[in-house]
Tab-separated table of C-alpha atoms in Angstrom:
chain	number	residue	atom	x	y	z
A	508	LYS	CA	99.283	60.892	65.530
A	509	ALA	CA	99.724	57.633	67.400
A	510	GLY	CA	102.738	57.330	69.687
A	511	VAL	CA	105.113	54.446	70.158
A	512	THR	CA	103.181	51.310	71.010
A	513	GLN	CA	104.678	48.457	72.965
A	514	THR	CA	102.971	45.150	73.603
A	515	PRO	CA	102.345	43.501	75.894
A	516	ARG	CA	102.396	45.954	78.803
A	517	TYR	CA	103.006	43.298	81.417
A	518	LEU	CA	104.481	39.839	81.199
A	519	ILE	CA	105.341	37.129	83.687
A	520	LYS	CA	107.681	34.344	82.569
A	521	THR	CA	109.499	31.466	84.198
A	522	ARG	CA	113.261	31.103	84.278
A	523	GLY	CA	114.535	29.339	81.198
A	524	GLN	CA	111.665	30.432	78.978
A	525	GLN	CA	111.978	32.864	76.118
A	526	VAL	CA	110.002	36.004	75.443
A	527	THR	CA	109.277	38.266	72.463
A	528	LEU	CA	108.387	41.917	72.908
A	529	SER	CA	106.924	44.131	70.213
A	530	CYS	CA	107.339	47.798	69.388
A	531	SER	CA	105.445	49.783	66.794
A	532	PRO	CA	107.164	53.134	66.165
A	533	ILE	CA	105.553	56.386	65.195
A	534	SER	CA	104.486	56.319	61.583
A	535	GLY	CA	107.381	57.386	59.388
A	536	HIS	CA	110.019	56.764	62.009
A	537	ARG	CA	112.705	54.438	60.743
A	538	SER	CA	114.913	54.160	63.806
A	539	VAL	CA	113.904	51.970	66.721
A	540	SER	CA	116.049	51.556	69.822
A	541	TRP	CA	115.554	49.276	72.777
A	542	TYR	CA	116.473	49.944	76.415
A	543	GLN	CA	116.359	47.946	79.614
A	544	GLN	CA	115.499	49.833	82.803
A	545	THR	CA	116.151	48.387	86.268
A	546	PRO	CA	116.425	50.063	89.665
A	547	GLY	CA	120.057	49.021	89.978
A	548	GLN	CA	121.437	49.635	86.517
A	549	GLY	CA	119.171	52.387	85.308
A	550	LEU	CA	118.455	52.826	81.607
A	551	GLN	CA	120.767	50.731	79.462
A	552	PHE	CA	120.957	50.644	75.679
A	553	LEU	CA	120.276	47.244	74.096
A	554	PHE	CA	120.332	47.848	70.353
A	555	GLU	CA	119.144	50.067	67.575
A	556	TYR	CA	117.645	49.233	64.217
A	557	PHE	CA	117.406	51.534	61.241
A	558	SER	CA	115.774	50.412	57.999
A	559	GLU	CA	115.841	46.787	59.080
A	560	THR	CA	119.561	46.834	59.906
A	561	GLN	CA	121.062	46.671	63.344
A	562	ARG	CA	123.148	49.820	63.568
A	563	ASN	CA	124.396	49.587	67.101
A	564	LYS	CA	124.442	47.132	69.963
A	565	GLY	CA	124.909	47.528	73.694
A	566	ASN	CA	126.766	45.313	76.121
A	567	PHE	CA	124.215	42.577	76.620
A	568	PRO	CA	124.660	38.819	76.186
A	569	GLY	CA	123.661	37.104	72.985
A	570	ARG	CA	120.452	35.953	74.653
A	571	PHE	CA	119.102	39.383	73.790
A	572	SER	CA	118.339	39.790	70.123
A	573	GLY	CA	116.094	41.870	67.944
A	574	ARG	CA	114.912	42.551	64.485
A	575	GLN	CA	113.083	45.182	62.491
A	576	PHE	CA	110.547	44.576	59.771
A	577	SER	CA	109.994	46.511	56.546
A	578	ASN	CA	107.206	48.513	58.171
A	579	SER	CA	109.687	49.593	60.871
A	580	ARG	CA	107.978	47.566	63.593
A	581	SER	CA	110.551	45.907	65.807
A	582	GLU	CA	110.682	42.921	68.075
A	583	MET	CA	113.179	41.967	70.703
A	584	ASN	CA	113.653	38.442	71.975
A	585	VAL	CA	115.211	37.206	75.164
A	586	SER	CA	116.004	33.525	75.366
A	587	THR	CA	116.762	31.373	78.414
A	588	LEU	CA	115.333	33.949	80.794
A	589	GLU	CA	117.121	34.675	84.060
A	590	LEU	CA	115.749	36.330	87.190
A	591	GLY	CA	117.968	39.296	86.480
A	592	ASP	CA	116.158	39.933	83.195
A	593	SER	CA	113.192	41.269	85.179
A	594	ALA	CA	112.959	44.878	84.049
A	595	LEU	CA	111.028	47.508	82.159
A	596	TYR	CA	111.863	47.215	78.518
A	597	LEU	CA	111.443	50.435	76.596
A	598	CYS	CA	111.633	51.151	72.933
A	599	ALA	CA	112.176	54.532	71.350
A	600	SER	CA	111.707	55.735	67.822
A	601	SER	CA	112.943	58.626	65.741
A	602	LEU	CA	112.954	59.796	62.162
A	603	GLU	CA	116.674	59.210	61.747
A	604	SER	CA	119.258	57.341	63.692
A	605	ARG	CA	121.309	60.492	64.270
A	606	VAL	CA	118.827	62.945	65.558
A	607	SER	CA	118.878	65.902	67.884
A	608	GLY	CA	118.046	63.901	70.948
A	609	GLY	CA	114.318	63.839	70.357
A	610	TYR	CA	113.515	60.165	70.722
A	611	THR	CA	109.952	59.207	71.514
A	612	PHE	CA	109.580	56.376	73.985
A	613	GLY	CA	106.828	53.904	74.441
A	614	SER	CA	105.353	53.082	77.844
A	615	GLY	CA	107.362	49.880	77.984
A	616	THR	CA	106.813	46.218	78.698
A	617	ARG	CA	107.316	45.237	82.309
A	618	LEU	CA	108.801	41.761	82.362
A	619	THR	CA	108.890	39.724	85.532
A	620	VAL	CA	110.838	36.498	85.561
A	621	VAL	CA	109.994	34.068	88.344
B	451	GLY	CA	134.443	54.667	79.879
B	452	GLN	CA	131.212	56.487	79.401
B	453	SER	CA	129.526	57.750	82.548
B	454	LEU	CA	127.215	60.547	83.525
B	455	GLU	CA	126.768	61.629	87.099
B	456	GLN	CA	123.589	63.172	88.500
B	457	PRO	CA	122.388	63.799	92.062
B	458	SER	CA	120.080	60.974	93.099
B	459	GLU	CA	117.475	63.179	94.736
B	460	VAL	CA	116.475	66.851	94.761
B	461	THR	CA	113.684	68.475	96.717
B	462	ALA	CA	112.179	71.857	96.044
B	463	VAL	CA	109.021	73.817	96.797
B	464	GLU	CA	106.235	74.719	94.432
B	465	GLY	CA	106.972	77.955	92.497
B	466	ALA	CA	110.699	77.767	93.076
B	467	ILE	CA	113.567	77.210	90.585
B	468	VAL	CA	115.639	74.047	90.654
B	469	GLN	CA	118.804	73.042	88.830
B	470	ILE	CA	119.702	69.445	88.156
B	471	ASN	CA	123.347	68.947	87.275
B	472	CYS	CA	124.932	66.348	85.034
B	473	THR	CA	128.654	65.806	84.834
B	474	TYR	CA	130.111	63.405	82.410
B	475	GLN	CA	133.293	61.533	81.592
B	476	THR	CA	132.910	60.809	77.941
B	477	SER	CA	133.712	62.420	74.623
B	478	GLY	CA	132.791	62.247	70.976
B	479	PHE	CA	129.091	62.683	71.518
B	480	TYR	CA	126.670	64.712	69.450
B	481	GLY	CA	124.803	66.343	72.277
B	482	LEU	CA	123.269	66.189	75.726
B	483	SER	CA	119.553	65.440	76.145
B	484	TRP	CA	117.185	65.574	79.082
B	485	TYR	CA	114.230	63.285	79.651
B	486	GLN	CA	111.470	63.225	82.255
B	487	GLN	CA	109.914	60.036	83.545
B	488	HIS	CA	106.897	59.744	85.844
B	489	ASP	CA	106.630	56.605	87.989
B	490	GLY	CA	108.264	54.201	85.537
B	491	GLY	CA	106.246	55.405	82.566
B	492	ALA	CA	107.495	56.510	79.175
B	493	PRO	CA	110.479	58.849	79.325
B	494	THR	CA	109.583	62.120	77.693
B	495	PHE	CA	112.081	64.238	75.781
B	496	LEU	CA	112.540	67.692	77.312
B	497	SER	CA	115.542	69.398	75.800
B	498	TYR	CA	118.712	68.919	73.771
B	499	ASN	CA	122.014	70.794	73.550
B	500	ALA	CA	124.255	70.174	70.609
B	501	LEU	CA	126.305	73.270	71.188
B	502	ASP	CA	127.595	74.934	74.360
B	503	GLY	CA	125.182	77.355	75.860
B	504	LEU	CA	121.613	77.656	77.030
B	505	GLU	CA	118.523	76.249	75.342
B	506	GLU	CA	115.144	77.447	76.599
B	507	THR	CA	111.870	75.634	76.167
B	508	GLY	CA	109.105	77.169	78.197
B	509	ARG	CA	109.694	76.582	81.909
B	510	PHE	CA	112.610	74.295	81.142
B	511	SER	CA	116.116	75.373	80.147
B	512	SER	CA	119.175	73.242	79.538
B	513	PHE	CA	122.833	74.179	79.460
B	514	LEU	CA	125.921	72.487	78.148
B	515	SER	CA	129.605	73.262	78.574
B	516	ARG	CA	131.799	70.738	76.794
B	517	SER	CA	134.971	72.316	78.109
B	518	ASP	CA	133.765	71.707	81.662
B	519	SER	CA	132.142	68.322	80.887
B	520	TYR	CA	129.025	69.632	82.510
B	521	GLY	CA	125.419	70.332	81.821
B	522	TYR	CA	122.300	71.132	83.750
B	523	LEU	CA	118.527	71.275	83.496
B	524	LEU	CA	116.811	74.279	84.991
B	525	LEU	CA	113.152	74.083	85.917
B	526	GLN	CA	111.365	77.315	86.746
B	527	GLU	CA	108.016	77.995	88.421
B	528	LEU	CA	107.939	74.466	89.764
B	529	GLN	CA	104.608	72.704	89.808
B	530	MET	CA	103.568	69.601	91.700
B	531	LYS	CA	103.333	67.732	88.405
B	532	ASP	CA	107.052	68.259	87.915
B	533	SER	CA	107.695	65.641	90.577
B	534	ALA	CA	109.361	62.919	88.497
B	535	SER	CA	112.717	61.413	87.608
B	536	TYR	CA	114.978	63.402	85.279
B	537	PHE	CA	117.681	61.798	83.162
B	538	CYS	CA	120.501	63.335	81.252
B	539	ALA	CA	121.751	61.354	78.256
B	540	VAL	CA	124.399	61.717	75.589
B	541	THR	CA	123.799	60.866	71.963
B	542	TYR	CA	126.687	59.224	70.132
B	543	ASN	CA	127.668	59.554	66.545
B	544	GLN	CA	127.033	55.872	65.989
B	545	GLY	CA	123.442	56.884	65.978
B	546	GLY	CA	120.431	55.754	67.922
B	547	LYS	CA	122.348	55.153	71.103
B	548	LEU	CA	121.660	57.110	74.272
B	549	ILE	CA	123.838	56.711	77.320
B	550	PHE	CA	121.809	57.732	80.366
B	551	GLY	CA	122.753	59.049	83.759
B	552	GLN	CA	121.273	57.239	86.742
B	553	GLY	CA	118.509	59.823	87.065
B	554	THR	CA	117.531	62.442	89.599
B	555	GLU	CA	114.277	62.073	91.502
B	556	LEU	CA	112.751	65.493	91.947
B	557	SER	CA	110.179	65.995	94.679
B	558	VAL	CA	108.161	69.184	94.608
B	559	LYS	CA	106.596	70.103	97.934
B	560	PRO	CA	103.680	72.473	98.453
């Protein structure tokens, strides 16, 4: 069974640009969460979608947004990129939004803002 | 606020047992999870404690004590491939939200 697929794996963008990252969850998984990982801040929760609805949101500015499609695939968008947005962006999927901790993560998209 | 504290680094030798602690200052969570991450790759789920006590999964065991705001991951029969970062995380009842500790980098030496 295919795992969580994130595309692209690597991305280089210029300050002020916008970027869209994609996440395809495991088949049948309806919950998709997004995380930002940086050396300084660690793993931080961005938002979670369940059945196309945003269920929870972390403490990130409005430049960070996301959506989920009817097939559970999810995208996150970052507008007006800043140097500090350089990070590994990870998505995780699970069958339900309240699950016994067993989220499956993708390998992430490494975004570099120059 | 919500915070989880872990040691930043732990070193152990192959074949030994190591314990990685996680203390937290938060409440109202469903349970405590542990994840392993190799060199910035995909974090991999290891173990979950919803209730106080010990959960065992092969060479890995995890423990939770809500009254002490404390948990740990125990790795037995260490192997070189266990060198990785280990994160504790709490799952909240809002669903789909994990709050992670800063991670512990485990180095296994021969």
